[in-house]
Amino acid sequence: MERQFDVVVIGSGPGGEGAAMQAAKHGKSVLVVERYHQVGGGCTHWGTIPSKALRHSIQQVADFRRHALVRSLMPQIPLDVPTLLRSAASVITQQVEMRHAFYERNRVELATGAARFLDPLHVEVAGADGALTRVAAKHFIIASGSRPYRPPDVDFSHPCIFDADTILRLPRTPQSLAVYGAGVVGCEYASMFKGLGIKVNLVNTRSRLLSSLDDEISDALAYHLRDQGILVRHDEECERVEAVDDKSVVMHLKSGKQIKCDTLLWANGRTGNTEALGLAAVGLTPDARGNLAVDEHYRTKVPHIYAVGDVTGPPALASVAYDQGRFAARHLVDPKSSHQLVKFIPTGIYTSPEISCIGPTEHELTVAHVPYEVGRSPFKSLARAQITGQTVGMLKILFHRDTLQILGLHCFGYQAAEIVHIGQAIMAQPGAGNTLDYFIDTTFNYPTMAEAYRVAALNGKNRLS
Ligand SMILES: Cc1cc2nc3c(=O)[nH]c(=O)nc-3n(C[C@H](O)[C@H](O)[C@H](O)COP(=O)(O)OP(=O)(O)OC[C@H]3O[C@@H](n4cnc5c(N)ncnc54)[C@H](O)[C@@H]3O)c2cc1C
């Protein structure tokens, strides 16, 4: 039997959900096909949500441990990774239930199974019980996400070797962790596990941490990770991983160094989930990383087949995937629609300290010969930071010397990922609405972290005189 829909969405992560909801709101009949037994995608089950929930639990314990009164009442707070991971599980359940209700409320049909194209107008859905269903649609939106890249010569079945997906099923608390790859995921996990008092080596294949960040922020991250006791090694490449026994492995680096650990997290690159989609049947070929090329409306080169989210490559963020899904569906409904992502997408990096940035870095402005000035607000001088004891951090505003237009915001420390959105709103104002003066002339709640804007704006403006 063949079923017929206006739109078939493959994948129920943020990209698929955004697309499905938007298409349904415009009256389209929508089927979402998800091969995992629950909705939510990698975002809910293996990525954003569990990693942030785990981080929150670790930070709460670390805060308790720092608190003198709590320490005097309870000198030992026992900590083990499996228990902390269980606390993340309850958030996942809440997210799944909520997302399920969204689909029901918007009358989006869900099919559990793996989707594969048969031809440009049909997919086959293979259920876990082996049942095959043929589905026809006028439009398809591929939102199949990505997975950690696994080099063929590393044995991921070894009990000490994990990737970003499997680390969340760690059955024990490590004593020593080596993280290979110092991208966002590598830095976040290195920082989290150090928070548990575990010995951590962070192996970076590049010469700086997160080199797309503003130099000052990247330097601050390296300083604070080292200050917490993480051994950061730059410009290193793995030659091979040797299994000593089932309790430890040694990572041999091309430089001749050897790192022995009981847990290795391989966090070096991701691959788009395209190999099982039967793309040859529709004439699509992913690139070497398994990603699909799309135009500005998220159309692949087969115009009625769209692709959104991680499967289209960077920036590979849940926040972006959701909007791409919505915009693809809007275009599908109305080809004259021209919704685009905002010019400057914020970066939120949940290391300790937390990092968030938006807009060009100092280096980029310098290379582009933009006459900018800098205003800084170190958190240690904010009353709110002193009260909470969260004094590590800084907000830096980059603004045009002549027009006072805010060009970029770079922040690290407590609540950085929230703080940056205040400046983002002003940066998004048209014309003269985007001005540093807003922060000088505005009365802020006191004491708040937001006050950093006033301090940084005054600091910057004083440099002009
Ligand atoms: C550890 C970690 C931390 C992260 N933290 C953040 C963060 O803090 N903030 C942020 O914005 N982003 C974060 N991300 C990135 C974010 O998780 C992804 O960008 C986001 O999940 C991408 O959404 P998506 O919809 O493209 O794909 P996914 O969320 O991966 O969903 C894809 C879905 O498609 C399904 N699927 C695949 N193939 C098929 C098929 N053939 N048939 C049916 N279903 C299929 C999969 O089972 C999956 O459920 C993090 C990622 C990781 C790994």
Coordinates of C-alpha atoms and ligand atoms in Angstrom, one line a residue:
M1 CA 0.0 0.0 0.0
E2 CA 1.3 3.4 -0.8
R3 CA 0.7 6.5 1.4
Q4 CA 0.6 10.0 0.1
F5 CA 1.7 13.3 1.8
D6 CA 2.5 16.8 0.7
V7 CA 5.8 16.8 2.6
V8 CA 7.9 14.0 4.0
V9 CA 10.5 15.0 6.5
I10 CA 13.4 12.6 7.3
G11 CA 14.7 13.1 10.8
S12 CA 13.0 14.5 14.0
G13 CA 15.9 16.6 15.3
P14 CA 15.5 20.4 15.5
G15 CA 15.9 20.7 11.7
G16 CA 13.1 18.2 11.0
E17 CA 10.9 19.5 13.7
G18 CA 11.2 23.1 12.6
A19 CA 10.4 22.1 9.0
A20 CA 7.4 19.8 9.9
M21 CA 5.8 22.4 12.2
Q22 CA 6.1 25.2 9.7
A23 CA 4.7 23.0 6.8
A24 CA 1.8 21.8 9.0
K25 CA 0.9 25.3 10.1
H26 CA 0.5 26.2 6.4
G27 CA -2.0 23.3 5.9
K28 CA 0.3 20.8 4.4
S29 CA -0.1 17.1 5.2
V30 CA 3.3 16.1 6.8
L31 CA 4.9 12.8 7.7
V32 CA 8.0 12.8 9.8
V33 CA 10.1 9.6 9.5
E34 CA 12.4 8.9 12.4
R35 CA 14.6 5.8 12.7
Y36 CA 15.2 6.2 16.5
H37 CA 12.4 5.0 18.7
Q38 CA 11.8 8.5 20.1
V39 CA 11.6 11.9 18.6
G40 CA 14.1 14.7 19.2
G41 CA 17.1 13.7 17.1
G42 CA 20.7 13.7 18.1
C43 CA 20.1 17.1 19.7
T44 CA 17.8 15.5 22.4
H45 CA 19.4 12.1 22.8
W46 CA 23.1 12.3 22.1
G47 CA 24.1 16.0 21.8
T48 CA 22.9 19.3 23.1
I49 CA 20.4 18.3 25.7
P50 CA 22.2 15.5 27.6
S51 CA 25.6 17.3 27.4
K52 CA 24.1 20.5 28.8
A53 CA 22.1 18.6 31.5
L54 CA 25.3 16.7 32.5
R55 CA 27.2 20.0 32.7
H56 CA 24.6 21.6 34.8
S57 CA 24.7 18.7 37.3
I58 CA 28.5 18.8 37.5
Q59 CA 28.5 22.5 38.0
Q60 CA 25.9 22.3 40.8
V61 CA 28.1 19.8 42.6
A62 CA 31.2 21.9 42.0
D63 CA 29.3 25.0 43.4
F64 CA 28.3 23.0 46.5
R65 CA 31.9 21.8 47.0
R66 CA 33.1 25.4 46.8
H67 CA 30.5 26.6 49.3
A68 CA 32.1 26.8 52.8
L69 CA 28.8 26.2 54.7
V70 CA 27.8 23.2 52.7
R71 CA 31.3 21.8 53.0
S72 CA 31.2 22.1 56.7
L73 CA 27.9 20.2 56.9
M74 CA 28.7 17.6 54.3
P75 CA 32.5 17.3 53.8
Q76 CA 32.2 14.6 51.1
I77 CA 29.8 14.8 48.2
P78 CA 30.1 11.5 46.4
L79 CA 30.1 11.8 42.7
D80 CA 30.0 9.2 39.9
V81 CA 29.4 9.7 36.2
P82 CA 26.6 7.1 35.8
T83 CA 24.5 8.8 38.5
L84 CA 25.1 12.2 36.9
L85 CA 24.1 10.8 33.5
R86 CA 20.9 9.5 35.0
S87 CA 20.0 13.1 36.0
A88 CA 20.2 14.0 32.3
A89 CA 17.8 11.2 31.4
S90 CA 14.9 13.0 33.1
V91 CA 15.4 16.1 31.0
I92 CA 15.5 13.9 27.9
T93 CA 12.1 12.3 28.9
Q94 CA 10.6 15.8 29.4
Q95 CA 11.9 17.0 26.0
V96 CA 10.6 13.9 24.2
E97 CA 7.1 14.1 25.7
M98 CA 6.9 17.8 24.9
R99 CA 8.0 17.3 21.3
H100 CA 5.7 14.4 20.9
A101 CA 2.8 16.6 22.0
F102 CA 3.8 19.3 19.4
Y103 CA 3.5 16.8 16.6
E104 CA 0.1 15.6 17.9
R105 CA -1.2 19.1 18.3
N106 CA -0.2 20.1 14.8
R107 CA -1.5 16.8 13.3
V108 CA 1.9 15.8 12.0
E109 CA 2.1 12.1 11.5
L110 CA 5.1 10.2 12.8
A111 CA 6.5 7.0 11.4
T112 CA 9.3 5.1 13.2
G113 CA 11.7 3.6 10.7
A114 CA 14.6 4.3 8.4
A115 CA 13.7 6.3 5.3
R116 CA 15.4 5.5 2.0
F117 CA 14.6 7.1 -1.4
L118 CA 13.3 4.8 -4.1
D119 CA 13.0 7.5 -6.7
P120 CA 12.6 11.3 -6.7
L121 CA 9.0 11.0 -5.6
H122 CA 9.0 8.0 -3.2
V123 CA 10.7 6.9 0.0
E124 CA 10.5 3.5 1.6
V125 CA 10.3 3.4 5.4
A126 CA 11.7 0.3 7.0
G127 CA 10.3 -0.3 10.5
A128 CA 12.1 -2.1 13.3
D129 CA 9.8 -5.1 12.8
G130 CA 11.0 -5.4 9.1
A131 CA 7.8 -3.9 7.7
L132 CA 8.3 -1.8 4.6
T133 CA 6.0 1.1 3.8
R134 CA 6.1 3.0 0.5
V135 CA 5.4 6.8 0.8
A136 CA 4.9 9.3 -2.0
A137 CA 5.3 13.1 -1.5
K138 CA 5.5 16.3 -3.5
H139 CA 8.3 17.6 -1.3
F140 CA 11.0 16.0 0.9
I141 CA 13.1 17.7 3.6
I142 CA 16.2 15.8 4.6
A143 CA 17.1 16.5 8.2
S144 CA 19.0 13.4 9.0
G145 CA 21.7 15.1 11.1
S146 CA 25.3 13.9 11.6
R147 CA 27.3 11.5 13.7
P148 CA 30.9 11.6 15.1
Y149 CA 33.6 10.7 12.6
R150 CA 35.2 7.4 13.4
P151 CA 38.6 6.7 11.8
P152 CA 38.8 3.1 10.6
D153 CA 42.0 2.3 12.5
V154 CA 40.5 3.2 16.0
D155 CA 38.6 0.3 17.7
F156 CA 35.5 1.9 19.1
S157 CA 34.3 -1.5 20.4
H158 CA 37.2 -1.3 23.0
P159 CA 35.7 -0.6 26.5
C160 CA 38.0 2.5 27.0
I161 CA 37.3 4.2 23.6
F162 CA 34.3 6.5 23.2
D163 CA 33.0 9.1 20.8
A164 CA 30.6 12.1 21.5
D165 CA 27.6 9.8 21.2
T166 CA 28.8 6.9 23.3
I167 CA 30.5 8.9 26.1
L168 CA 26.9 9.6 27.4
R169 CA 26.6 5.9 28.2
L170 CA 29.8 5.7 30.2
P171 CA 29.3 2.9 32.7
R172 CA 31.9 4.1 35.2
T173 CA 33.7 7.1 36.5
P174 CA 37.1 7.6 34.7
Q175 CA 40.3 8.3 36.5
S176 CA 42.1 9.6 33.5
L177 CA 40.5 11.0 30.3
A178 CA 42.2 11.9 27.0
V179 CA 40.2 14.0 24.6
Y180 CA 41.3 13.9 21.0
G181 CA 40.1 17.0 19.1
A182 CA 39.7 20.4 20.8
G183 CA 36.7 21.6 18.9
V184 CA 33.6 22.8 20.7
V185 CA 32.5 19.3 21.8
G186 CA 36.1 18.3 22.8
C187 CA 36.6 21.5 24.9
E188 CA 33.1 21.1 26.5
Y189 CA 33.7 17.5 27.6
A190 CA 37.3 18.2 28.8
S191 CA 36.0 21.0 30.9
M192 CA 33.1 19.0 32.3
F193 CA 35.2 16.0 33.3
K194 CA 37.8 18.2 34.9
G195 CA 35.0 19.6 37.0
L196 CA 34.6 16.1 38.4
G197 CA 38.3 16.1 39.5
I198 CA 39.3 13.7 36.7
K199 CA 42.8 13.9 35.2
V200 CA 42.3 15.3 31.7
N201 CA 44.5 15.6 28.6
L202 CA 43.1 17.7 25.8
V203 CA 44.9 17.1 22.5
N204 CA 44.4 19.8 19.9
T205 CA 45.3 19.2 16.3
R206 CA 45.6 23.0 15.8
S207 CA 47.8 25.7 17.3
R208 CA 45.0 27.5 19.2
L209 CA 41.8 26.5 20.9
L210 CA 38.7 27.2 18.9
S211 CA 40.6 29.4 16.4
S212 CA 37.5 31.1 15.0
L213 CA 37.0 32.9 18.3
D214 CA 38.4 36.3 19.1
D215 CA 42.1 35.8 20.1
E216 CA 41.5 37.3 23.5
I217 CA 38.6 34.8 24.2
S218 CA 40.5 31.8 22.9
D219 CA 43.5 32.8 25.0
A220 CA 41.3 33.2 28.1
L221 CA 39.8 29.7 27.5
A222 CA 43.3 28.1 27.2
Y223 CA 44.4 30.0 30.4
H224 CA 41.3 28.9 32.4
L225 CA 41.3 25.3 31.2
R226 CA 45.0 25.0 32.1
D227 CA 44.3 26.8 35.4
Q228 CA 41.8 24.1 36.2
G229 CA 44.5 21.5 35.7
I230 CA 43.7 20.3 32.1
L231 CA 46.8 19.5 30.1
V232 CA 46.3 21.2 26.8
R233 CA 48.5 20.0 24.0
H234 CA 48.5 22.0 20.7
D235 CA 49.7 21.0 17.2
E236 CA 49.5 17.3 17.9
E237 CA 48.2 14.5 15.7
C238 CA 47.3 11.0 16.7
E239 CA 49.5 8.3 15.0
R240 CA 47.7 5.3 16.6
V241 CA 45.8 4.1 19.6
E242 CA 47.2 1.1 21.4
A243 CA 45.0 -1.1 23.6
V244 CA 47.1 -2.0 26.6
D245 CA 44.4 -4.2 28.1
D246 CA 40.6 -3.7 28.7
K247 CA 41.2 -1.0 31.3
S248 CA 43.6 1.3 29.5
V249 CA 44.8 2.6 26.1
V250 CA 47.8 4.6 25.0
M251 CA 47.4 7.3 22.4
H252 CA 50.7 7.6 20.4
L253 CA 51.1 11.1 19.0
K254 CA 53.1 11.8 15.8
S255 CA 55.4 14.1 17.9
G256 CA 56.5 10.9 19.8
K257 CA 54.5 11.7 23.0
Q258 CA 52.3 9.0 24.5
I259 CA 49.2 9.5 26.6
K260 CA 47.9 6.7 28.7
C261 CA 44.4 6.9 30.0
D262 CA 41.5 4.7 31.1
T263 CA 39.0 6.7 28.9
L264 CA 39.7 8.1 25.4
L265 CA 37.1 10.4 23.9
W266 CA 37.6 10.8 20.2
A267 CA 36.0 14.1 19.2
N268 CA 37.6 14.9 15.9
G269 CA 35.1 15.7 13.2
R270 CA 31.6 14.7 12.2
T271 CA 30.0 13.0 9.2
G272 CA 26.6 13.7 7.7
N273 CA 24.0 10.9 7.9
T274 CA 23.5 10.4 4.2
E275 CA 24.8 6.9 3.4
A276 CA 21.6 5.1 4.1
L277 CA 19.2 7.5 2.4
G278 CA 19.4 6.0 -1.1
L279 CA 20.5 9.3 -2.6
A280 CA 21.8 7.7 -5.8
A281 CA 18.1 7.0 -6.6
V282 CA 17.5 10.8 -6.8
G283 CA 20.8 11.8 -8.3
L284 CA 22.3 13.4 -5.2
T285 CA 25.9 12.9 -4.2
P286 CA 27.1 14.0 -0.7
D287 CA 30.6 15.5 -0.3
A288 CA 33.5 13.6 1.3
R289 CA 32.1 14.5 4.8
G290 CA 28.7 13.1 3.9
N291 CA 27.1 16.5 3.7
L292 CA 24.6 17.8 1.1
A293 CA 25.0 21.0 -0.8
V294 CA 22.0 23.4 -0.7
D295 CA 21.2 26.8 -2.2
E296 CA 20.1 29.8 -0.2
H297 CA 16.6 28.3 0.1
Y298 CA 17.9 25.0 1.4
R299 CA 17.1 23.2 -1.9
T300 CA 19.4 20.5 -3.1
K301 CA 20.1 20.3 -6.8
V302 CA 16.8 18.3 -7.0
P303 CA 14.5 21.3 -6.4
H304 CA 11.7 19.5 -4.6
I305 CA 14.2 17.9 -2.2
Y306 CA 15.4 20.2 0.6
A307 CA 18.1 19.6 3.2
V308 CA 18.6 21.3 6.6
G309 CA 20.6 21.1 9.7
D310 CA 23.8 19.2 10.4
V311 CA 23.5 17.2 7.2
T312 CA 24.3 20.4 5.3
G313 CA 27.6 21.0 7.2
P314 CA 28.7 23.9 9.4
P315 CA 27.7 25.6 11.6
A316 CA 26.1 22.4 12.9
L317 CA 24.1 24.0 15.7
A318 CA 20.7 23.0 17.0
S319 CA 19.7 26.7 17.0
V320 CA 20.5 27.0 13.3
A321 CA 19.0 23.7 12.3
Y322 CA 15.6 24.6 13.6
D323 CA 15.5 27.9 11.7
Q324 CA 16.8 26.3 8.5
G325 CA 14.0 23.8 8.8
R326 CA 11.4 26.6 9.2
F327 CA 12.8 28.6 6.3
A328 CA 13.0 25.5 4.0
A329 CA 9.3 24.8 4.7
R330 CA 8.3 28.4 4.2
H331 CA 10.0 28.3 0.8
L332 CA 8.4 25.1 -0.1
V333 CA 4.9 26.6 0.7
D334 CA 5.7 29.9 -1.0
P335 CA 8.6 29.9 -3.4
K336 CA 8.6 33.8 -3.2
S337 CA 9.5 33.6 0.5
S338 CA 13.1 34.7 1.1
H339 CA 13.6 34.1 4.8
Q340 CA 17.3 33.9 5.6
L341 CA 19.3 33.2 8.7
V342 CA 20.4 36.3 10.5
K343 CA 23.8 37.7 9.3
F344 CA 25.6 37.0 12.6
I345 CA 24.8 33.8 14.3
P346 CA 25.7 33.7 18.0
T347 CA 28.1 31.1 19.2
G348 CA 27.4 29.5 22.6
I349 CA 30.2 27.3 24.0
Y350 CA 29.4 25.6 27.3
T351 CA 32.9 25.2 28.6
S352 CA 33.8 26.5 32.0
P353 CA 34.1 29.4 31.6
E354 CA 31.2 29.7 29.2
I355 CA 31.8 31.5 26.0
S356 CA 29.5 33.4 23.7
C357 CA 30.2 35.6 20.7
I358 CA 28.5 37.3 17.9
G359 CA 29.9 39.2 14.9
P360 CA 33.5 39.7 13.7
T361 CA 36.6 39.3 15.9
E362 CA 39.2 42.0 16.4
H363 CA 41.4 40.3 13.9
E364 CA 38.7 40.2 11.2
L365 CA 38.0 43.9 11.7
T366 CA 41.7 44.8 11.6
V367 CA 42.2 42.8 8.3
A368 CA 39.1 44.5 6.9
H369 CA 40.5 48.0 7.8
V370 CA 37.4 48.8 9.9
P371 CA 38.2 51.7 12.4
Y372 CA 36.9 50.0 15.5
E373 CA 37.4 50.6 19.2
V374 CA 37.0 48.2 22.2
G375 CA 35.1 48.5 25.4
R376 CA 35.7 46.0 28.2
S377 CA 33.9 45.0 31.3
P378 CA 35.8 42.5 33.5
F379 CA 33.2 40.5 35.6
K380 CA 35.3 40.8 38.7
S381 CA 34.2 44.5 39.0
L382 CA 30.5 43.7 38.8
A383 CA 28.5 43.6 42.0
R384 CA 26.4 40.6 40.8
A385 CA 29.5 38.6 40.0
Q386 CA 31.0 39.4 43.4
I387 CA 27.8 38.3 45.1
T388 CA 27.6 35.0 43.2
G389 CA 31.4 34.4 43.4
Q390 CA 31.4 34.1 39.6
T391 CA 34.1 36.7 38.9
V392 CA 35.9 35.0 36.1
G393 CA 34.9 36.6 32.8
M394 CA 34.6 39.6 30.6
L395 CA 32.3 41.3 28.1
K396 CA 34.0 43.0 25.2
I397 CA 32.2 45.3 22.8
L398 CA 33.7 46.1 19.4
F399 CA 32.2 49.3 17.9
H400 CA 32.8 51.7 15.1
R401 CA 34.9 54.7 16.1
D402 CA 32.9 57.2 14.0
T403 CA 29.3 55.9 14.1
L404 CA 29.4 54.0 17.5
Q405 CA 27.7 51.1 15.7
I406 CA 28.2 47.9 17.6
L407 CA 30.1 45.5 15.3
G408 CA 30.9 42.5 17.5
L409 CA 30.4 41.1 21.0
H410 CA 32.7 38.7 22.7
C411 CA 32.0 37.4 26.1
F412 CA 33.3 34.6 28.5
G413 CA 32.2 33.7 32.0
Y414 CA 29.1 33.2 34.0
Q415 CA 25.9 33.4 31.8
A416 CA 27.9 34.4 28.8
A417 CA 25.5 32.6 26.4
E418 CA 22.5 34.6 27.8
I419 CA 24.4 37.9 28.2
V420 CA 25.3 38.1 24.5
H421 CA 21.6 38.2 23.4
I422 CA 21.1 41.6 25.0
G423 CA 23.8 43.1 22.7
Q424 CA 22.5 41.0 19.8
A425 CA 19.1 42.8 20.0
I426 CA 20.8 46.2 19.8
M427 CA 23.1 45.1 17.0
A428 CA 20.1 44.0 15.0
Q429 CA 18.5 47.5 15.1
P430 CA 18.5 49.3 11.7
G431 CA 20.6 52.4 11.2
A432 CA 21.2 54.7 14.1
G433 CA 19.3 52.3 16.4
N434 CA 22.4 50.2 16.6
T435 CA 24.5 52.4 18.9
L436 CA 26.9 52.0 21.8
D437 CA 25.1 55.0 23.4
Y438 CA 22.0 52.8 24.1
F439 CA 24.0 51.1 26.8
I440 CA 25.3 54.4 28.2
D441 CA 21.9 56.0 28.4
T442 CA 19.9 53.0 29.6
T443 CA 19.2 52.3 33.3
F444 CA 19.9 48.7 34.1
N445 CA 18.6 46.6 37.0
Y446 CA 21.3 46.5 39.7
P447 CA 23.0 44.3 40.5
T448 CA 22.9 42.3 37.3
M449 CA 25.4 40.7 34.8
A450 CA 23.7 42.8 32.1
E451 CA 25.3 45.8 33.8
A452 CA 28.5 44.7 32.0
Y453 CA 27.1 46.4 28.9
R454 CA 27.1 49.8 30.6
V455 CA 30.5 49.3 32.0
A456 CA 32.0 48.1 28.7
A457 CA 30.2 50.9 26.8
L458 CA 31.6 53.6 29.1
N459 CA 35.0 52.1 29.0
G460 CA 35.0 52.1 25.2
K461 CA 33.6 55.6 24.8
N462 CA 36.2 56.9 27.1
R463 CA 38.9 55.6 24.7
L464 CA 37.6 58.0 22.0
S465 CA 38.2 61.2 23.9
Ligands
LIG1 C1 28.0 16.8 22.4 C2 27.3 17.8 21.6 C3 26.9 19.0 22.2 C4 26.2 19.9 21.4 N1 25.8 21.1 22.0 C5 25.1 22.0 21.3 C6 24.7 23.3 21.9 O1 25.0 23.5 23.1 N2 24.0 24.1 21.1 C7 23.6 23.9 19.8 O2 23.0 24.7 19.2 N3 24.0 22.8 19.2 C8 24.7 21.8 19.9 N4 25.1 20.6 19.3 C9 24.8 20.4 17.9 C10 23.4 20.0 17.7 O3 23.1 18.8 18.5 C11 23.1 19.6 16.3 O4 23.5 20.7 15.5 C12 21.6 19.3 16.0 O5 21.2 18.2 16.7 C13 21.4 19.2 14.5 O6 20.0 19.0 14.3 P1 19.5 18.1 13.1 O7 18.0 18.2 13.1 O8 20.2 18.5 11.9 O9 20.0 16.6 13.4 P2 19.8 15.7 14.6 O10 19.4 16.4 15.8 O11 21.0 14.8 14.6 O12 18.6 14.7 14.2 C14 18.7 13.9 13.0 C15 17.7 12.7 13.2 O13 17.6 12.1 11.9 C16 17.4 10.7 12.2 N5 17.7 10.0 10.9 C17 19.0 9.9 10.3 N6 18.9 9.2 9.2 C18 17.6 8.8 9.1 C19 16.9 8.0 8.2 N7 17.5 7.4 7.1 N8 15.5 7.8 8.4 C20 14.9 8.3 9.5 N9 15.5 9.0 10.4 C21 16.9 9.3 10.2 C22 18.3 10.4 13.3 O14 18.0 9.2 14.0 C23 18.1 11.7 14.2 O15 17.1 11.5 15.1 C24 25.8 19.7 20.0 C25 26.2 18.5 19.5 C26 26.9 17.5 20.2 C27 27.4 16.2 19.6

